[in-house]
Coordinates of C-alpha atoms and ligand atoms in Angstrom, one line a residue:
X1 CA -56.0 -187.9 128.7
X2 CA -55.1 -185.9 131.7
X3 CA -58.4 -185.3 134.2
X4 CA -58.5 -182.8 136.8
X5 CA -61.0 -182.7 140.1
X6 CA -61.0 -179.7 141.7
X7 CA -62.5 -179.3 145.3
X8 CA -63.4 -175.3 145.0
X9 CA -64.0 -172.7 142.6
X10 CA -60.6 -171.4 143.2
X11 CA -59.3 -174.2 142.2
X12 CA -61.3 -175.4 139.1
X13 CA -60.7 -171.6 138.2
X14 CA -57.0 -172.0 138.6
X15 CA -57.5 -175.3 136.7
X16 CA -59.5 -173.3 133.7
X17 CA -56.9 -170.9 133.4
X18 CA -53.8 -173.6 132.9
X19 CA -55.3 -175.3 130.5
X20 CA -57.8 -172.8 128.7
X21 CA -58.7 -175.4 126.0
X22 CA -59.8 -178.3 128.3
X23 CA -62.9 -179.8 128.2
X24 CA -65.3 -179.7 131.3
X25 CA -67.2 -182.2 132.4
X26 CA -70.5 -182.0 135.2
X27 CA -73.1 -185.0 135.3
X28 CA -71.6 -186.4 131.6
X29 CA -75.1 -187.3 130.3
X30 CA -74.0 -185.0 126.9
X31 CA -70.3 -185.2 127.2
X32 CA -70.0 -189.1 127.7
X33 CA -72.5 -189.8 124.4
X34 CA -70.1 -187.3 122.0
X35 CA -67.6 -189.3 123.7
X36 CA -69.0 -192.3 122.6
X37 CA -70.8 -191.9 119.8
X38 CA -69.1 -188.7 117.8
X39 CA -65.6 -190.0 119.2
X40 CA -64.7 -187.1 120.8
X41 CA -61.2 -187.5 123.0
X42 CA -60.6 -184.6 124.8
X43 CA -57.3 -184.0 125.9
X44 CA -57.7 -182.4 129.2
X45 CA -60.9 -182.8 131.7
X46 CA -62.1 -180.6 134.1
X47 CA -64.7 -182.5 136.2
X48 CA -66.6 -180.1 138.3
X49 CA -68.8 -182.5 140.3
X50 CA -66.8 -181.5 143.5
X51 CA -67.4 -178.3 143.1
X52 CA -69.1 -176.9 146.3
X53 CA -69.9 -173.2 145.1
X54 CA -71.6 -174.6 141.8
X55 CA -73.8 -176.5 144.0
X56 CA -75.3 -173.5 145.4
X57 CA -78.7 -172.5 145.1
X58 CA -79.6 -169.5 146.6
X59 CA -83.0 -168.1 145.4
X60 CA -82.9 -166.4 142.9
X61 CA -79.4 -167.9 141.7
X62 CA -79.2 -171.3 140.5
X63 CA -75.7 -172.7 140.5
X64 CA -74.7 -174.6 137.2
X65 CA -74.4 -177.8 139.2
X66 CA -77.4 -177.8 140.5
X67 CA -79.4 -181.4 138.8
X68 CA -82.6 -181.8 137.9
X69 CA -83.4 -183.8 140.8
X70 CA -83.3 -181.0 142.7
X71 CA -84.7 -178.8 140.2
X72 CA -87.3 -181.1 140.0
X73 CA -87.9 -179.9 144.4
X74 CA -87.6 -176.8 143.7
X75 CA -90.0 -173.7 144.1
X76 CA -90.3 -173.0 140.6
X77 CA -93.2 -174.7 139.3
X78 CA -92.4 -174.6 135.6
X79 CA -88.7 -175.5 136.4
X80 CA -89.6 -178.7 138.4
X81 CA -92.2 -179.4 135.5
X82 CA -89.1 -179.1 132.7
X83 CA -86.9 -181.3 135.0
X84 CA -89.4 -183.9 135.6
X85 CA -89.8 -184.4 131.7
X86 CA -85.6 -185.1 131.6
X87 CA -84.3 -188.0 130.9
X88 CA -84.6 -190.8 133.3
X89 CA -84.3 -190.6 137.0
X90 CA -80.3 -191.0 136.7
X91 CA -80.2 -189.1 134.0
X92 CA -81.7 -186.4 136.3
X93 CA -79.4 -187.2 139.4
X94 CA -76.3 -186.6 137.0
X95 CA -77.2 -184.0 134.8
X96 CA -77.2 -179.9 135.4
X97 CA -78.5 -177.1 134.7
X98 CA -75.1 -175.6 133.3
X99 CA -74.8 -178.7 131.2
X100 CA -77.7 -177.7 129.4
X101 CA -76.6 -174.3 128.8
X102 CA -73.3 -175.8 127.7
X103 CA -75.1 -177.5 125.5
X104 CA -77.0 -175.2 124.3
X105 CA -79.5 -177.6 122.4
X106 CA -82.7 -175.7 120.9
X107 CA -83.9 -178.7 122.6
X108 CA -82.6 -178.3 126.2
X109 CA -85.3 -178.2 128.7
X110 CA -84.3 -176.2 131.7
X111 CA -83.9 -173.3 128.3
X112 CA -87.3 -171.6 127.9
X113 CA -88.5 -171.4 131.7
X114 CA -84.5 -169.3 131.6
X115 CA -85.3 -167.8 128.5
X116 CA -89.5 -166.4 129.5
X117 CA -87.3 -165.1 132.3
X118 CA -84.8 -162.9 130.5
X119 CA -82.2 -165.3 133.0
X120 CA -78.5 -164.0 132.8
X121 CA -75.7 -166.6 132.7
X122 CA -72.9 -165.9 135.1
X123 CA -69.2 -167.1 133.5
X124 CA -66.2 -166.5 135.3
X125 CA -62.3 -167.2 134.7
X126 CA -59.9 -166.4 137.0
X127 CA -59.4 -163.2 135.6
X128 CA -62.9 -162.1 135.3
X129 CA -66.6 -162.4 136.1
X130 CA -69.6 -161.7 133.4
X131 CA -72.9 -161.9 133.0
X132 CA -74.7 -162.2 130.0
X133 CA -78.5 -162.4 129.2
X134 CA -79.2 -165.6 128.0
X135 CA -79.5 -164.6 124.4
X136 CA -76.2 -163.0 124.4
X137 CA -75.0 -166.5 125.8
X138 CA -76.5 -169.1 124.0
X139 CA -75.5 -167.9 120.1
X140 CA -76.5 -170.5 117.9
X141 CA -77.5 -174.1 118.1
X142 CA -75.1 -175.7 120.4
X143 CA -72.9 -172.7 119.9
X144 CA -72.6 -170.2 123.3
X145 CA -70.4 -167.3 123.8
X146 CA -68.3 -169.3 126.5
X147 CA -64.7 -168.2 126.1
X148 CA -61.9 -170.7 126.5
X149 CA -60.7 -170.4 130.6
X150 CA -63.8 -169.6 131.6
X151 CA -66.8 -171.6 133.1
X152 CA -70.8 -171.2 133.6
X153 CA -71.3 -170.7 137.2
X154 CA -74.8 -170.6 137.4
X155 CA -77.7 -168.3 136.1
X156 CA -79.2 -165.8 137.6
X157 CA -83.0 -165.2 137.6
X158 CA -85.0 -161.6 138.3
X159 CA -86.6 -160.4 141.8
X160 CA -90.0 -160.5 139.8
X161 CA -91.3 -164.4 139.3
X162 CA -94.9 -165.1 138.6
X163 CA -96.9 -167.3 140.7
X164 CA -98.4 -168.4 137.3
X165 CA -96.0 -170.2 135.4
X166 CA -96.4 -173.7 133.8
X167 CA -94.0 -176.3 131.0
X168 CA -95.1 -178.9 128.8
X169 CA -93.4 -180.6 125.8
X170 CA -94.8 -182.9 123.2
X171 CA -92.4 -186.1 122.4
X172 CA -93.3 -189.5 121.3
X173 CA -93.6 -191.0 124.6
X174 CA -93.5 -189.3 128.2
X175 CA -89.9 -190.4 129.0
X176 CA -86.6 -190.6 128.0
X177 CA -87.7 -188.2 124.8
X178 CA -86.6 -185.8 123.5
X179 CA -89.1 -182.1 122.7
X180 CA -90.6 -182.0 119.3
X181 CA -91.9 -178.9 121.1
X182 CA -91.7 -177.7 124.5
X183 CA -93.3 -174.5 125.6
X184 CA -93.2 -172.5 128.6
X185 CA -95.8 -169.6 130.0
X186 CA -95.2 -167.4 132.4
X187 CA -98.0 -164.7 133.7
X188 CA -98.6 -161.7 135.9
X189 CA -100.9 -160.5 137.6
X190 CA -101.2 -157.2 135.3
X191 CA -101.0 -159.4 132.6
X192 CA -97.8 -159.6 131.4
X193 CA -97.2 -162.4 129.5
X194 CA -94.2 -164.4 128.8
X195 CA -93.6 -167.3 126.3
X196 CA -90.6 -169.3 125.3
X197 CA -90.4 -172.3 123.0
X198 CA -88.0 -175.2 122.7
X199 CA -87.3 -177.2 119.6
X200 CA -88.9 -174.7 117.1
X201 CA -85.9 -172.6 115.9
X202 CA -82.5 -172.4 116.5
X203 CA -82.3 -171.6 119.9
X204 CA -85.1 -171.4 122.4
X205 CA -87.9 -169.1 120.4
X206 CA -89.3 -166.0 122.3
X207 CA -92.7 -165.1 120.3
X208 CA -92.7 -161.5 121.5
X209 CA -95.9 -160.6 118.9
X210 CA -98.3 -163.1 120.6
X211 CA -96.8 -162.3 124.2
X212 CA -97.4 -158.3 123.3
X213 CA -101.1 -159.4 122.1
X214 CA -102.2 -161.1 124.7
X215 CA -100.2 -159.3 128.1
X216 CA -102.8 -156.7 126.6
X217 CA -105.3 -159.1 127.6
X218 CA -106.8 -159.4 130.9
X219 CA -109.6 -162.2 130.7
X220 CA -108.6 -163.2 126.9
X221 CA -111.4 -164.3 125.2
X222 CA -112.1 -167.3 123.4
X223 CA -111.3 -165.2 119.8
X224 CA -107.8 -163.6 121.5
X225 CA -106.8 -167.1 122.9
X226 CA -107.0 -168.2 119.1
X227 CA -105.0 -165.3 118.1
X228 CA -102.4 -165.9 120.6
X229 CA -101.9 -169.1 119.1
X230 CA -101.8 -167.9 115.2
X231 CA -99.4 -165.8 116.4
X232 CA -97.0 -168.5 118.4
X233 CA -97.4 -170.6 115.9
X234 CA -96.5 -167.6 112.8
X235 CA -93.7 -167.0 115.1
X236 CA -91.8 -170.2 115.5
X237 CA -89.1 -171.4 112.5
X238 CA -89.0 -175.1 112.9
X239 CA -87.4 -177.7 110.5
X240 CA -88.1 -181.0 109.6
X241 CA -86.0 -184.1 110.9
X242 CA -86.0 -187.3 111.8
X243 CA -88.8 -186.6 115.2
X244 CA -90.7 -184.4 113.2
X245 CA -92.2 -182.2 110.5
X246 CA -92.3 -178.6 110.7
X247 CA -95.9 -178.2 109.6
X248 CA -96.0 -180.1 112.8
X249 CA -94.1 -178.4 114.8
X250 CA -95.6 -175.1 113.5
X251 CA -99.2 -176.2 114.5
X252 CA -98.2 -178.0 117.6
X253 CA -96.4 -174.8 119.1
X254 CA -99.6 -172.8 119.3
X255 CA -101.7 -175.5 120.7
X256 CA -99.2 -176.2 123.2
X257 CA -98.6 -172.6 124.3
X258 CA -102.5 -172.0 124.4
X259 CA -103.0 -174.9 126.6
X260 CA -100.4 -173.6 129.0
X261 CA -101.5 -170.1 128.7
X262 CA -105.1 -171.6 129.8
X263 CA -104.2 -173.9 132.0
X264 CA -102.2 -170.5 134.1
X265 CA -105.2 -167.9 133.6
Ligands
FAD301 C1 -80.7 -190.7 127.8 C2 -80.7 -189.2 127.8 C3 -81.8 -188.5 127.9 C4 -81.8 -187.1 127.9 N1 -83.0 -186.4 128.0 C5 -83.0 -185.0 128.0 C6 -84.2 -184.3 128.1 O1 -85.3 -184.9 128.2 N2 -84.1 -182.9 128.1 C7 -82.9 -182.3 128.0 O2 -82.9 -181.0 128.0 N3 -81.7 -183.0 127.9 C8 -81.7 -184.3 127.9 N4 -80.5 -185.0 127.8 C9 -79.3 -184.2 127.7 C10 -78.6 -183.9 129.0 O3 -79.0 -184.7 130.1 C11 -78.8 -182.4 129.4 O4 -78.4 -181.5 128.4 C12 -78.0 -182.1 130.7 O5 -78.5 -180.9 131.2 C13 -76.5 -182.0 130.5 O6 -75.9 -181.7 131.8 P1 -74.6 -182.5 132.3 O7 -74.3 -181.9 133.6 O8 -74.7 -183.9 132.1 O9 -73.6 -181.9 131.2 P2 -72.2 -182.5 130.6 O10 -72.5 -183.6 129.7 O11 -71.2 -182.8 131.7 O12 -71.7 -181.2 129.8 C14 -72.5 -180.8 128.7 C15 -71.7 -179.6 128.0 O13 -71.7 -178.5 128.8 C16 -70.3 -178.1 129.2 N5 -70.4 -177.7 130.6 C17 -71.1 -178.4 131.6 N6 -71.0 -177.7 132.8 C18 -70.3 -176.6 132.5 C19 -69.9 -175.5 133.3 N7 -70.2 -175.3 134.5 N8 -69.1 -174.5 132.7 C20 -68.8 -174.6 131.4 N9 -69.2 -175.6 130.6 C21 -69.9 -176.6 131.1 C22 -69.5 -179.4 128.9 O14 -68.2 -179.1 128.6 C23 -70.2 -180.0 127.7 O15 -69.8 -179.3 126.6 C24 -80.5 -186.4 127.8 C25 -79.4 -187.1 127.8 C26 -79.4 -188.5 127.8 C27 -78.1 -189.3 127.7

């Protein structure tokens, strides 16, 4: 296995470009358990840890090396919630934000407060730079329109963040777990609301019915908070595995985004 560990973008770019197929590694915490566990023996490795520019974090970009121990500092308040629930604390020192886009686990959890946000993921190669919504990057589950050369540099969020903004996820125990559901709600102050759920669908799930309902909304009552809940939960296409049912998950998604909703109103 040949491993490479470039200093600057420049070079990792340079690094993407002569060997377009290799594998990239950041904090390891996905790539070092398909290592060991699904066997996977890359050829080439690109370890981006030294990577100054994918450190950066400059408001309203988030570099894709940026961990969630510093997420978990950070001014976002649903962002440091998600980041908090991660792992352990060196799982959060190691792993990154652009990890979990690599990913791209229905399950990841830095996803829906990126996803509520309509967040655009910026790739570059050395050839070229893009940015792509994070719908158009994340395609599938685990599957992401990343082209061979090129690497996530960070995402980019908009000018416009609510104040209002809070992340939970249900799992079997507080730590180390991972979401049978996690939910996050963003709201304005005209009422504009924003929803995105983890673990429910293929990808993260935007429930834009209950999120149209209720931005109509501007003291919800009792009756419309119910509704906005039906409607989560009608929205949402979970399955059933081995950490839970989708009857479950179905029911689950609408308390949970309810909850959140009350908890930012
Ligand atoms: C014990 C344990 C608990 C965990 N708990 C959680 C949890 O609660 N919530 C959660 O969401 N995740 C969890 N994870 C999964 C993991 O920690 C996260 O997905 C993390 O964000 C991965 O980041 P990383 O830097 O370690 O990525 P890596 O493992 O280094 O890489 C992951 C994938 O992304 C690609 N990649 C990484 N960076 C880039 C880049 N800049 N450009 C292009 N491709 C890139 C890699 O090639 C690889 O395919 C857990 C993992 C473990 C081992």
């Amino acid at each position: 296995m040949e491993t490479l560990l470039p200093r600057h973008l420049d070079e990792a770019l340079a690094a993407t470009a002569a060997h377009p197929e290799a594998t990239i590694l950041a904090g390891g915490t996905d790539l070092m358990v398909a290592v060991a566990y699904q066997a996977l023996r890359p050829a080439v490795v690109i370890g981006i840890r030294r990577v100054p520019e994918l450190q950066e974090w400059d408001g309203r970009f988030i570099g894709a090396g940026v961990t969630y121990s510093r997420l978990e500092r950070g001014p976002f308040a649903a962002l440091a919630q998600a980041a908090r629930t991660v792992g352990s604390p060196q799982i959060r020192s190691a792993g990154t934000i652009g990890g979990n886009l690599g990913t791209a686990s229905p399950a990841g959890d830095s996803l829906p407060f990126l996803a509520a946000l309509d967040a655009e993921v910026l790739l570059r190669s050395q050839a070229a730079e893009r940015a792509l919504r994070w719908d158009e990057f994340i395609t599938g589950p685990k599957r992401t329109a990343l082209q061979p050369g090129e690497l996530i540099v960070g995402a980019r969020l908009p000018e416009a963040i609510p104040d209002r903004q809070a992340f939970a996820k249900i799992g079997t125990r507080t730590a180390m777990v991972i979401a049978i559901v996690s939910c996050c709600v963003l709201r304005w102050d005209d009422g504009t609301t924003r929803v995105a759920l983890g673990s429910v669908g293929p990808t993260t799930v935007r429930p834009r019915a209950a999120e149209t309902m209720i931005s109509t909304e501007r003291r919800p009552s009792s009756a419309a908070l119910d509704e906005f809940a039906r409607l989560v939960s009608a929205e949402v296409s979970p399955i059933n595995d081995h950490r839970s049912t989708a009857a479950y998950r179905r029911h689950a998604s609408g308390v949970l985004a309810r909850r959140l909703l009350e908890r930012v109103l």
